[in-house]
CSV table of C-alpha atoms in Angstrom, one decimal:
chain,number,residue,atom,x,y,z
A,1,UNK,CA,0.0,0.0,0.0
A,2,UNK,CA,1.2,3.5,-0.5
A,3,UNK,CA,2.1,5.2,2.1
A,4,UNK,CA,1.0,8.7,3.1
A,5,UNK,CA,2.7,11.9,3.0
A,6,UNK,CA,2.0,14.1,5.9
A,7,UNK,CA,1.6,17.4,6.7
A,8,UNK,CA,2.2,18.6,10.0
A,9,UNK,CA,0.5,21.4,11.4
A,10,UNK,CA,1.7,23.8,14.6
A,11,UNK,CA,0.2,25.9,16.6
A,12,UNK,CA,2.6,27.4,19.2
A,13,UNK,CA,3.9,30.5,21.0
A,14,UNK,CA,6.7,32.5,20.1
A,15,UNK,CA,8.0,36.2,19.4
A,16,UNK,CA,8.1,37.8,16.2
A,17,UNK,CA,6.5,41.1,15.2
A,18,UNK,CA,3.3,41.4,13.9
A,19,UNK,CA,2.6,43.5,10.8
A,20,UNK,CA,-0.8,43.9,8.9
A,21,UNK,CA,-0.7,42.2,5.7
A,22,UNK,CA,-3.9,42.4,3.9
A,23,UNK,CA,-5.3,45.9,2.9
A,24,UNK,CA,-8.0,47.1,5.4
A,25,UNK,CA,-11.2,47.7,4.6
A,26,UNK,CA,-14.5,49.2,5.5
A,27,UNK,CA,-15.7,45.7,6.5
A,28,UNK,CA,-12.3,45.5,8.1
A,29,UNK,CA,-13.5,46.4,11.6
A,30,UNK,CA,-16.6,43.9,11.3
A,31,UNK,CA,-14.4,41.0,10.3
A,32,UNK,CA,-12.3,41.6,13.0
A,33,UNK,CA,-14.9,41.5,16.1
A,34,UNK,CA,-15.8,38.3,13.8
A,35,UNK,CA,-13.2,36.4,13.8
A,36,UNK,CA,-12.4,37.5,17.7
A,37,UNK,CA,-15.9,36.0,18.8
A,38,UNK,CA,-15.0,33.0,16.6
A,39,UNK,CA,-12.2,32.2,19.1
A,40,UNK,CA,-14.1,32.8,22.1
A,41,UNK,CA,-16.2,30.0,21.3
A,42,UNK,CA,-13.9,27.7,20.4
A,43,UNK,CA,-12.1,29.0,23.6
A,44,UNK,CA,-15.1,27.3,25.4
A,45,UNK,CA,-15.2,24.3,23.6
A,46,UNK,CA,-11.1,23.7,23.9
A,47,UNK,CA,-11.7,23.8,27.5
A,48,UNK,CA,-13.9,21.6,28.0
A,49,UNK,CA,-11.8,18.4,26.3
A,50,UNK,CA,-8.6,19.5,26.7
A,51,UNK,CA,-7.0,17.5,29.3
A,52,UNK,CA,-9.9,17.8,32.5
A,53,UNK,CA,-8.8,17.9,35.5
A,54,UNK,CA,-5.4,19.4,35.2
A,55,UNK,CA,-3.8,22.9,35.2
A,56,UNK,CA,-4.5,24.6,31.5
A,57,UNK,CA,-3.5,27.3,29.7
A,58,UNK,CA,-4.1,27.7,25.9
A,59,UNK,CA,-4.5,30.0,22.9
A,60,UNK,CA,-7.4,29.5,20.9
A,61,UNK,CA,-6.3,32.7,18.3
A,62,UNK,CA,-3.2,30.6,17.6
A,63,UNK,CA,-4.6,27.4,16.8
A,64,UNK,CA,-7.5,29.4,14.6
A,65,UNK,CA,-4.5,31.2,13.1
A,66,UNK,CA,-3.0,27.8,12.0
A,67,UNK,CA,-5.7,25.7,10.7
A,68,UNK,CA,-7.1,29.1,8.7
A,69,UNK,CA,-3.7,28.5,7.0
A,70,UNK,CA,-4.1,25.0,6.1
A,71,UNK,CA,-8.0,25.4,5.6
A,72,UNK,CA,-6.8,27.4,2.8
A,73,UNK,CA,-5.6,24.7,0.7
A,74,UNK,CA,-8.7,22.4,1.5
A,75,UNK,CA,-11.7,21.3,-0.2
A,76,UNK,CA,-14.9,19.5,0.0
A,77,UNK,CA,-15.9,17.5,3.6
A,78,UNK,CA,-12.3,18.6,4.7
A,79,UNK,CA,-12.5,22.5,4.6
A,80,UNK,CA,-16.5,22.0,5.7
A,81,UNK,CA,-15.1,19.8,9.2
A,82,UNK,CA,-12.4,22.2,10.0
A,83,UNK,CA,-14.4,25.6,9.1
A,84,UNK,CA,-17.6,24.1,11.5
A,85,UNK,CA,-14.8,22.5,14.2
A,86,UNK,CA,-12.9,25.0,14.5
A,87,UNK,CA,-15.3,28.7,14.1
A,88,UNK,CA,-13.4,29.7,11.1
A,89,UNK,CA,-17.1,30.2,9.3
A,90,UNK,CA,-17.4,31.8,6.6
A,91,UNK,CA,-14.9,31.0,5.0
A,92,UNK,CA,-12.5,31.6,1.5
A,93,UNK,CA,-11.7,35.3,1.7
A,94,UNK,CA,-13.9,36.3,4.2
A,95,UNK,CA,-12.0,34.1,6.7
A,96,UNK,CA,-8.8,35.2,5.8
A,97,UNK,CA,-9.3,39.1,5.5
A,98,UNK,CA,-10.9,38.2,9.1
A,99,UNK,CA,-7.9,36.9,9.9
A,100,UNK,CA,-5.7,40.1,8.4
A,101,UNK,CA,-8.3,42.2,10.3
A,102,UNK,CA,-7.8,40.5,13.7
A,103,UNK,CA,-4.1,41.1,13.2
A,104,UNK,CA,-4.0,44.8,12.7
A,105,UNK,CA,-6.8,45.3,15.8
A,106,UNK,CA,-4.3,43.3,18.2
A,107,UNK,CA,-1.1,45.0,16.2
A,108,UNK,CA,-2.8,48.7,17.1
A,109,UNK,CA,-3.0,48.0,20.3
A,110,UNK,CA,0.9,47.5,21.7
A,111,UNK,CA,3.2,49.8,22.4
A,112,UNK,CA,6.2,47.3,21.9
A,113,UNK,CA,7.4,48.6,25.9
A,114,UNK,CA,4.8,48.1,28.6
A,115,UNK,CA,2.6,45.5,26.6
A,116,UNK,CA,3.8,43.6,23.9
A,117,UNK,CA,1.7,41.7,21.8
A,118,UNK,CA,3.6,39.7,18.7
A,119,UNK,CA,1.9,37.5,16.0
A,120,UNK,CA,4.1,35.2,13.6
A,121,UNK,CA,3.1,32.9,10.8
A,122,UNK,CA,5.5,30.5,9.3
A,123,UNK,CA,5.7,27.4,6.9
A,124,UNK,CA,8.5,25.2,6.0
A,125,UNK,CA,7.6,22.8,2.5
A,126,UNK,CA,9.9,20.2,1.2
A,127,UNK,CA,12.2,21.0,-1.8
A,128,UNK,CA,11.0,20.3,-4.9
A,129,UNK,CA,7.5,19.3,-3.4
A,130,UNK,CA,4.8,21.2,-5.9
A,131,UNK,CA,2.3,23.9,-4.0
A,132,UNK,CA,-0.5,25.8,-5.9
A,133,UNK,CA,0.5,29.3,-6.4
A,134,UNK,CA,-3.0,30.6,-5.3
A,135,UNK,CA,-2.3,29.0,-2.0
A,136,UNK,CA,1.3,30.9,-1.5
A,137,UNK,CA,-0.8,33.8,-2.5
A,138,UNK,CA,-3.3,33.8,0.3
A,139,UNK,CA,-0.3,32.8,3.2
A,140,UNK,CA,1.7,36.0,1.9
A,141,UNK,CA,-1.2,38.1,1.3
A,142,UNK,CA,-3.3,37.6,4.6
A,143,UNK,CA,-0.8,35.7,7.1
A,144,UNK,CA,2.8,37.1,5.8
A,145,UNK,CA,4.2,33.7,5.4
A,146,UNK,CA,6.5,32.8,2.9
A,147,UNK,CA,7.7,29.1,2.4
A,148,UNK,CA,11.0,28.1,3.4
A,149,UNK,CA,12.6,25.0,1.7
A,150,UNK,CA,13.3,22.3,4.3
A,151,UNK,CA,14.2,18.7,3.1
A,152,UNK,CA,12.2,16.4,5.7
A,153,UNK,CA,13.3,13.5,2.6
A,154,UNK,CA,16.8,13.7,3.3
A,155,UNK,CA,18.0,15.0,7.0
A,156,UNK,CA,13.9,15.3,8.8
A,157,UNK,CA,16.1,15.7,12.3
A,158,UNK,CA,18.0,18.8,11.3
A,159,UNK,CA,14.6,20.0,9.4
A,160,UNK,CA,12.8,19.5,13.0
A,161,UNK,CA,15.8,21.1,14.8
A,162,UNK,CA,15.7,23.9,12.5
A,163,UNK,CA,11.8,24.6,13.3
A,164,UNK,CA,12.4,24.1,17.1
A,165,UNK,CA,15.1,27.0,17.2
A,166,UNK,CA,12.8,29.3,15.2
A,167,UNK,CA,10.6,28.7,18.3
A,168,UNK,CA,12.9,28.5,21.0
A,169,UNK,CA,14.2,32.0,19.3
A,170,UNK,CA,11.0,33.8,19.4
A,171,UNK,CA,10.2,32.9,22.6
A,172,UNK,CA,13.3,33.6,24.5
A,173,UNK,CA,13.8,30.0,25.3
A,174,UNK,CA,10.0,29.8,26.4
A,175,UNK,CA,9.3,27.1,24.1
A,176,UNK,CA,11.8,24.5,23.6
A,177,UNK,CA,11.8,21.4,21.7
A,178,UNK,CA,8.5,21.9,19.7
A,179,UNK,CA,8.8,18.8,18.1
A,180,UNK,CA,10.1,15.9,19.8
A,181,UNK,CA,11.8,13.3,18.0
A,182,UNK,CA,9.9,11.0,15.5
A,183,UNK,CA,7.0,13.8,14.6
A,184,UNK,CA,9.2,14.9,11.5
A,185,UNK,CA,9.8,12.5,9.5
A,186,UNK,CA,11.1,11.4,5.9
A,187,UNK,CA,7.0,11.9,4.4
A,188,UNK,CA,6.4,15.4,6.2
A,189,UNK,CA,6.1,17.6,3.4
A,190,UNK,CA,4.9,20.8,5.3
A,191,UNK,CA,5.1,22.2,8.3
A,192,UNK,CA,2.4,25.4,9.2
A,193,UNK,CA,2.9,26.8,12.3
A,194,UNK,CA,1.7,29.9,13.8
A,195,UNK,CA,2.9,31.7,17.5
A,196,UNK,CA,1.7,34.3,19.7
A,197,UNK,CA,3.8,36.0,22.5
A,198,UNK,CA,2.6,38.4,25.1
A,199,UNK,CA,4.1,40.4,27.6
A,200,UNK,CA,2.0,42.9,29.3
A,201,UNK,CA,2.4,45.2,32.7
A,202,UNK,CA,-0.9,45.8,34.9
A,203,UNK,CA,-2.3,48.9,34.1
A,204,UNK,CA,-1.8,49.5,37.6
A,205,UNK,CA,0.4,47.1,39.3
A,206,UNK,CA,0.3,45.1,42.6
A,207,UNK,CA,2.4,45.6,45.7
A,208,UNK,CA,4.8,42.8,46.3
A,209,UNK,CA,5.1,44.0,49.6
A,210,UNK,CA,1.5,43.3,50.0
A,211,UNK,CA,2.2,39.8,48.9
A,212,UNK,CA,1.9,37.1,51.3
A,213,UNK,CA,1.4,33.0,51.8
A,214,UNK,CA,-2.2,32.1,52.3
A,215,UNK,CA,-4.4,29.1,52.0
A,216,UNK,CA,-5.4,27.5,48.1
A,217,UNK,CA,-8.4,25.0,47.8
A,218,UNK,CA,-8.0,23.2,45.1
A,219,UNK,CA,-10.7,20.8,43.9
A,220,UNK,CA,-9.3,18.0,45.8
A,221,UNK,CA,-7.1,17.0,49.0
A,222,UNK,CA,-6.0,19.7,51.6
A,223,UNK,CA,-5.5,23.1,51.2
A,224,UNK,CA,-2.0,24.4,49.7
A,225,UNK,CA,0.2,27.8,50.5
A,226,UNK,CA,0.9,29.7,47.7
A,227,UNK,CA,2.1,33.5,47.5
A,228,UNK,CA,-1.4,35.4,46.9
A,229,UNK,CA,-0.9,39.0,45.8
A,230,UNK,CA,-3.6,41.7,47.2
A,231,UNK,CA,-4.6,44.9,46.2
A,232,UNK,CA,-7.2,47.3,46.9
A,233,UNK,CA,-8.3,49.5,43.6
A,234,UNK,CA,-11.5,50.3,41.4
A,235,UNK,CA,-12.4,47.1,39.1
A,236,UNK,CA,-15.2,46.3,36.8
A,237,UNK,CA,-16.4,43.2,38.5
A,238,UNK,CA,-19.9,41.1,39.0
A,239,UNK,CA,-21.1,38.8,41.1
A,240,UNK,CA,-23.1,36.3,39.0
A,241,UNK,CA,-25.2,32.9,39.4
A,242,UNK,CA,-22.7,30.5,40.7
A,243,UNK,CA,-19.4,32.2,40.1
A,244,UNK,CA,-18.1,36.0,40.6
A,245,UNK,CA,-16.0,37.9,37.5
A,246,UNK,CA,-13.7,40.2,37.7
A,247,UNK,CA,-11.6,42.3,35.4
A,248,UNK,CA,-8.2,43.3,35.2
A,249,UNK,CA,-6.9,45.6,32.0
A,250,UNK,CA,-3.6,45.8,30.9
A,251,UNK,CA,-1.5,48.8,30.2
A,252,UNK,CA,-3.6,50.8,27.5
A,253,UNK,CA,-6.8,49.1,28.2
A,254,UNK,CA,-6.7,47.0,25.3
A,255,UNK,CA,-6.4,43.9,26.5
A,256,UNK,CA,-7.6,42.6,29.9
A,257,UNK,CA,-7.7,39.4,31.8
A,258,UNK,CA,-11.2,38.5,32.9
A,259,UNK,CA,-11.4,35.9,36.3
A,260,UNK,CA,-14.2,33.9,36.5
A,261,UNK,CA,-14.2,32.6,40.3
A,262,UNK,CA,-17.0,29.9,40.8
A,263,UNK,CA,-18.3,29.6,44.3
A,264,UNK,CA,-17.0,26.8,46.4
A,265,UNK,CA,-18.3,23.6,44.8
A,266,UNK,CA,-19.4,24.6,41.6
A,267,UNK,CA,-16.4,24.8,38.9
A,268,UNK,CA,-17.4,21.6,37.5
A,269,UNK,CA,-20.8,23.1,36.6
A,270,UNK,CA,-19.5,26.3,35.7
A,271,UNK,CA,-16.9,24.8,33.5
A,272,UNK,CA,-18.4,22.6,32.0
A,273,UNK,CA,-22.2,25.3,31.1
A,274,UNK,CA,-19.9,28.7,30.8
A,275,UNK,CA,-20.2,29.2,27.2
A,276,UNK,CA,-19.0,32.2,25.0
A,277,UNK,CA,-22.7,33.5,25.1
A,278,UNK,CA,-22.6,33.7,28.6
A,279,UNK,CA,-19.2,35.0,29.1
A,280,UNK,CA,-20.8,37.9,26.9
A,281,UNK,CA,-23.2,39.0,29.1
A,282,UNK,CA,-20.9,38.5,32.2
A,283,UNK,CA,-18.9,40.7,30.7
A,284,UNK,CA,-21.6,43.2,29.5
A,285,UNK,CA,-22.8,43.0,33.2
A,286,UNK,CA,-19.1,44.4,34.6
A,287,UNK,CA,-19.6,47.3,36.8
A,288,UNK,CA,-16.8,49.5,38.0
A,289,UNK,CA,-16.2,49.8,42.1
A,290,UNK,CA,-13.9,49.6,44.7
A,291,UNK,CA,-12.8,45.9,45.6
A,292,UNK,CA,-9.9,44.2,47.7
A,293,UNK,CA,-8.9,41.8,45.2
A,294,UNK,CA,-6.6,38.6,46.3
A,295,UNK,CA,-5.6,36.7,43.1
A,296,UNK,CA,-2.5,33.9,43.5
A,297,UNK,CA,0.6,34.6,41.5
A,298,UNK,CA,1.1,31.3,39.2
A,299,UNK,CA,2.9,30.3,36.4
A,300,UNK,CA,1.5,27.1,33.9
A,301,UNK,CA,2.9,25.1,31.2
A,302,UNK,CA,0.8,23.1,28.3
A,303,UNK,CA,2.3,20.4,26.2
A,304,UNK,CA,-0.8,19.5,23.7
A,305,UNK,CA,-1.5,16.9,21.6
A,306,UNK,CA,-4.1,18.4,20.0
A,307,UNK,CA,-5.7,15.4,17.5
A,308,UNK,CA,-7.6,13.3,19.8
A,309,UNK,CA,-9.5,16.6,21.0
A,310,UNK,CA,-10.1,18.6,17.8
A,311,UNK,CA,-11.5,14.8,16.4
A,312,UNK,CA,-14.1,15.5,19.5
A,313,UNK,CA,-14.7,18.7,17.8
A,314,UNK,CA,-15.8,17.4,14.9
A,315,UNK,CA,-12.6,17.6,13.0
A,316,UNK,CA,-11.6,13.8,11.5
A,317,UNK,CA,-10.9,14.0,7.8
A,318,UNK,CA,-8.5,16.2,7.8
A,319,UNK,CA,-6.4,13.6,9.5
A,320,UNK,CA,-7.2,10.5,8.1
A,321,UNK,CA,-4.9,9.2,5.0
A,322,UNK,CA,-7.4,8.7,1.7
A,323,UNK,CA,-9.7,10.9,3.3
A,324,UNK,CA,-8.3,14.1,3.7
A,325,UNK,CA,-8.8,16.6,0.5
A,326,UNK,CA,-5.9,19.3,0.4
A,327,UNK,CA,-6.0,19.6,-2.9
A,328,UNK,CA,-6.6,23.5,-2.9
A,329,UNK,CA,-2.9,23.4,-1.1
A,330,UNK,CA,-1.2,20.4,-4.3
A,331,UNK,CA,-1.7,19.0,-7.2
A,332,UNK,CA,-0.2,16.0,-5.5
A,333,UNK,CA,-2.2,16.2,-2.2
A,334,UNK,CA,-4.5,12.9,-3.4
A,335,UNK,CA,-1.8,11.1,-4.7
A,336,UNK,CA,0.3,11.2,-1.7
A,337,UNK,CA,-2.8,10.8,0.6
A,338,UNK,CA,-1.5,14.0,2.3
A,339,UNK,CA,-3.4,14.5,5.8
A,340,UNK,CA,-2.5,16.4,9.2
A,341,UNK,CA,-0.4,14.0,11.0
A,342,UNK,CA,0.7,16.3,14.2
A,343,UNK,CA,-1.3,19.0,15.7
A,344,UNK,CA,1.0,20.4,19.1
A,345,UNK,CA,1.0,23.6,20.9
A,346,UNK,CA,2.9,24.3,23.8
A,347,UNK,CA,1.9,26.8,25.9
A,348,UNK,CA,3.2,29.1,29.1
A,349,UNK,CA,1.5,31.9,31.2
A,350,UNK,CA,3.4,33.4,34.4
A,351,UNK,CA,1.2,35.8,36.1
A,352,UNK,CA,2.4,38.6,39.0
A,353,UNK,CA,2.5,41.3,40.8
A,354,UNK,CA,3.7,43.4,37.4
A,355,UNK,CA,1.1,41.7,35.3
A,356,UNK,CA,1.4,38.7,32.5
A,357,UNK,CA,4.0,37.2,30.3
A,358,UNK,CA,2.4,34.7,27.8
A,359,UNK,CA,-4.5,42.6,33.9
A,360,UNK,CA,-6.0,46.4,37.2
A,361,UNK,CA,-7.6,49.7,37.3
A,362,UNK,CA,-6.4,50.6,40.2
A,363,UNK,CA,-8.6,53.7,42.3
A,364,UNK,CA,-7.6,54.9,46.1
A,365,UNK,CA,-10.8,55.0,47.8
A,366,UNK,CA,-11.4,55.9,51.3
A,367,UNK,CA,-15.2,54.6,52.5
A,368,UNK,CA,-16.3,55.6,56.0
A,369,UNK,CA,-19.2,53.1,56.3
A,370,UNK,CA,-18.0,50.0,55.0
A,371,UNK,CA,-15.1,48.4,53.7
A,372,UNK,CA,-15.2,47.4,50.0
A,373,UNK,CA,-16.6,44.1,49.0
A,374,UNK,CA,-13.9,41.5,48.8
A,375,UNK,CA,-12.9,39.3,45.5
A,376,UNK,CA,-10.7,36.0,46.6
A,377,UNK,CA,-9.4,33.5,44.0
A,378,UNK,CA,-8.7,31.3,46.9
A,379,UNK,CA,-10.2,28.2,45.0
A,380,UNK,CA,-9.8,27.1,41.4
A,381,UNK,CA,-10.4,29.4,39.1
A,382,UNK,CA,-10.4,30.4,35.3
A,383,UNK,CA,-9.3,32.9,33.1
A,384,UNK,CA,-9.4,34.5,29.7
A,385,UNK,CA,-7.0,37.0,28.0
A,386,UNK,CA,-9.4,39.0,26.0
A,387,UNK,CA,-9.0,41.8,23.1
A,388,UNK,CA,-11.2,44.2,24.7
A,389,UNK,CA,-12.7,45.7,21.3
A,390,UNK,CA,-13.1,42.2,19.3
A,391,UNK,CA,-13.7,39.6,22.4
A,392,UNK,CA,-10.9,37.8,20.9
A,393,UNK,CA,-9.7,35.0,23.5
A,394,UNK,CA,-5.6,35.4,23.1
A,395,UNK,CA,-5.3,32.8,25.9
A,396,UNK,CA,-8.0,30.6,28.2
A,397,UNK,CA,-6.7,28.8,31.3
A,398,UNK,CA,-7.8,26.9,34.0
A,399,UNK,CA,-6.1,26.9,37.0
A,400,UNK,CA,-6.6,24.0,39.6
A,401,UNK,CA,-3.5,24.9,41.5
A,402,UNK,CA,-1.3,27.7,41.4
């Protein structure tokens, strides 16, 4: 039987800066807020089959950034699955100027000191292997991504160590080791990945003097010491049915982090019914007042395999041999039975007093009556870092223990 030829598809973190690519337009704005609900969703979804139980941190906008690339060169069932999966409805140009949109949004909104926000696309094809030139067209016209010739045939170890430096680089050694030995091999014939790296200051920052061991309770066994930072300051926050929200923007107000804190008992319920629906209306219900915030520094790591759950999404063809149609990507894709054969991301978040590698409005307030209502992320907890003006979900996480 003839074997397959693979193609490997990435979706990691790393440093690079971001540029806008497409032309904007007057739709551009619309596309964007799109696209950035799009991710939200599948935000939610990801959460809820990516590895229960454990620690989590993820970025939906980076996997939707990769599989827009290699939705590009798909047709028929295979584009249909991944588009319906993954949010990336509609698709063709619409997704992709989406995409391009998205990118210039996030791109206005750094300031490349106090909050850095960097978006990178890259692809890596075998020599010699034959691409359409309509689908080099839409990676350099929407996601700035030029192929680079890599010879998987040949030398597929120094092909996979070239890859992992290019993430190790743009991550300043964040992200090492990508691809472990054995997921290149001689039948890769491209490699898509794409990385997001943030680094963001509070807008107004926490006192580590103020920062002290207290008492975690996570979802099981005895409670754990861990440094929890406090602050009192002015903070959009809500108390809602089962869980309390609370806000914290990043320099220039862009960005934010939004903690959803379900009462004691009830994160199984609220993770497994808290949808992107109702994360809207949490967030359209956030008032601004005075609140003694707690909030645990913590720092995760994610090593995903991210097949078996984007099959529960609904995505299979794509990485089945015979089945797969990438034929919009080469003239070759049916012969060589090309399909997805890795899927990865690896992932890091570090949260402290200064704010987030990868948010607080901070108010003095003097009350004479009472003392201002307390938020406590003593318990497990989530989190999503949000583009303020699309909803786009840079990064979801779940944290079970800091």
């Amino acid at each position: 039987m003839r074997r397959a030829a693979v193609l490997a598809l990435l979706a990691g973190f790393a440093v690079m800066p971001a540029r806008a690519y497409a032309p904007a337009g007057q739709s551009g704005a619309r596309d964007a807020v799109r696209r950035g609900s799009a991710s939200l969703h599948l935000a939610f979804a990801l959460q809820r089959v990516l590895e229960p139980g454990r620690n989590l941190v993820v970025s939906p906008l980076s996997i939707q950034q990769a599989f827009a690339m290699a939705d590009a060169g798909t047709r028929g069932p295979t584009r249909r699955e991944l588009e319906a999966a993954l949010r990336l409805r509609p698709g063709g140009r619409a997704l992709h100027a989406g995409m391009a949109a998205l990118q210039r949004g996030l791109d206005s909104g750094t300031d490349g000191g106090r909050l850095r926000l960097d978006v990178a696309n890259a692809v890596w094809a075998q020599t010699g292997y034959p691409i359409r030139s309509s689908y080099l067209a839409t990676l350099r016209a929407y996601y700035g991504a030029t192929p680079a010739d890599a010879d998987f045939r040949a030398d597929p170890e120094a092909a996979r160590t070239r890859i992992n430096d290019w993430a190790a680089e743009r991550t300043a050694g964040r992200i090492t080791n990508l691809f472990g030995r054995g997921d290149v091999t001689p039948l890769t014939r491209l490699v898509l990945a794409n990385a997001v790296y943030l680094k963001a200051t509070w807008k107004d920052a926490f006192d580590p003097a103020a920062t002290r061991d207290e008492a975690f309770r996570p979802l099981r066994g005895p409670p754990v010491q861990v440094p929890m930072m406090h602050r009192t300051g002015r903070y959009p926050w809500v108390r809602r049915t089962g869980y309390t929200a609370i806000e914290l923007p990043y320099t220039g107000e862009r960005l934010a982090m939004l903690v959803v804190i379900p009462d004691a008992g009830r994160f199984a319920a609220v993770a497994r019914d808290l949808d992107a629906r109702g994360l809207a209306a949490t967030v359209a219900a956030l008032r601004t007042g005075e609140v003694g915030l707690a909030l645990p520094r913590f720092t995760l790591r994610s090593d995903l395999d991210l097949k078996a759950p984007l099959q529960r999404l609904g995505v299979r063809a794509a990485f089945e041999p015979g089945a797969a149609d990438f034929s919009g990507l080469s003239p070759q894709a049916r012969a060589d039975r090309l399909h997805i054969a890795k899927a990865l991301q690896k992932a890091f978040v570090q949260v402290d007093e200064t704010g987030t590698e990868a948010a607080a409005v901070t108010g003095v307030g003097v009350d004479a009556v009472s003392a201002p209502p307390s938020v406590v992320a003593d318990r497990p907890f989530l989190f999503v870092i949000r583009d303020r003006p699309t909803g786009a979900a840079l990064f979801l996480g779940r944290v079970l223990s800091p």
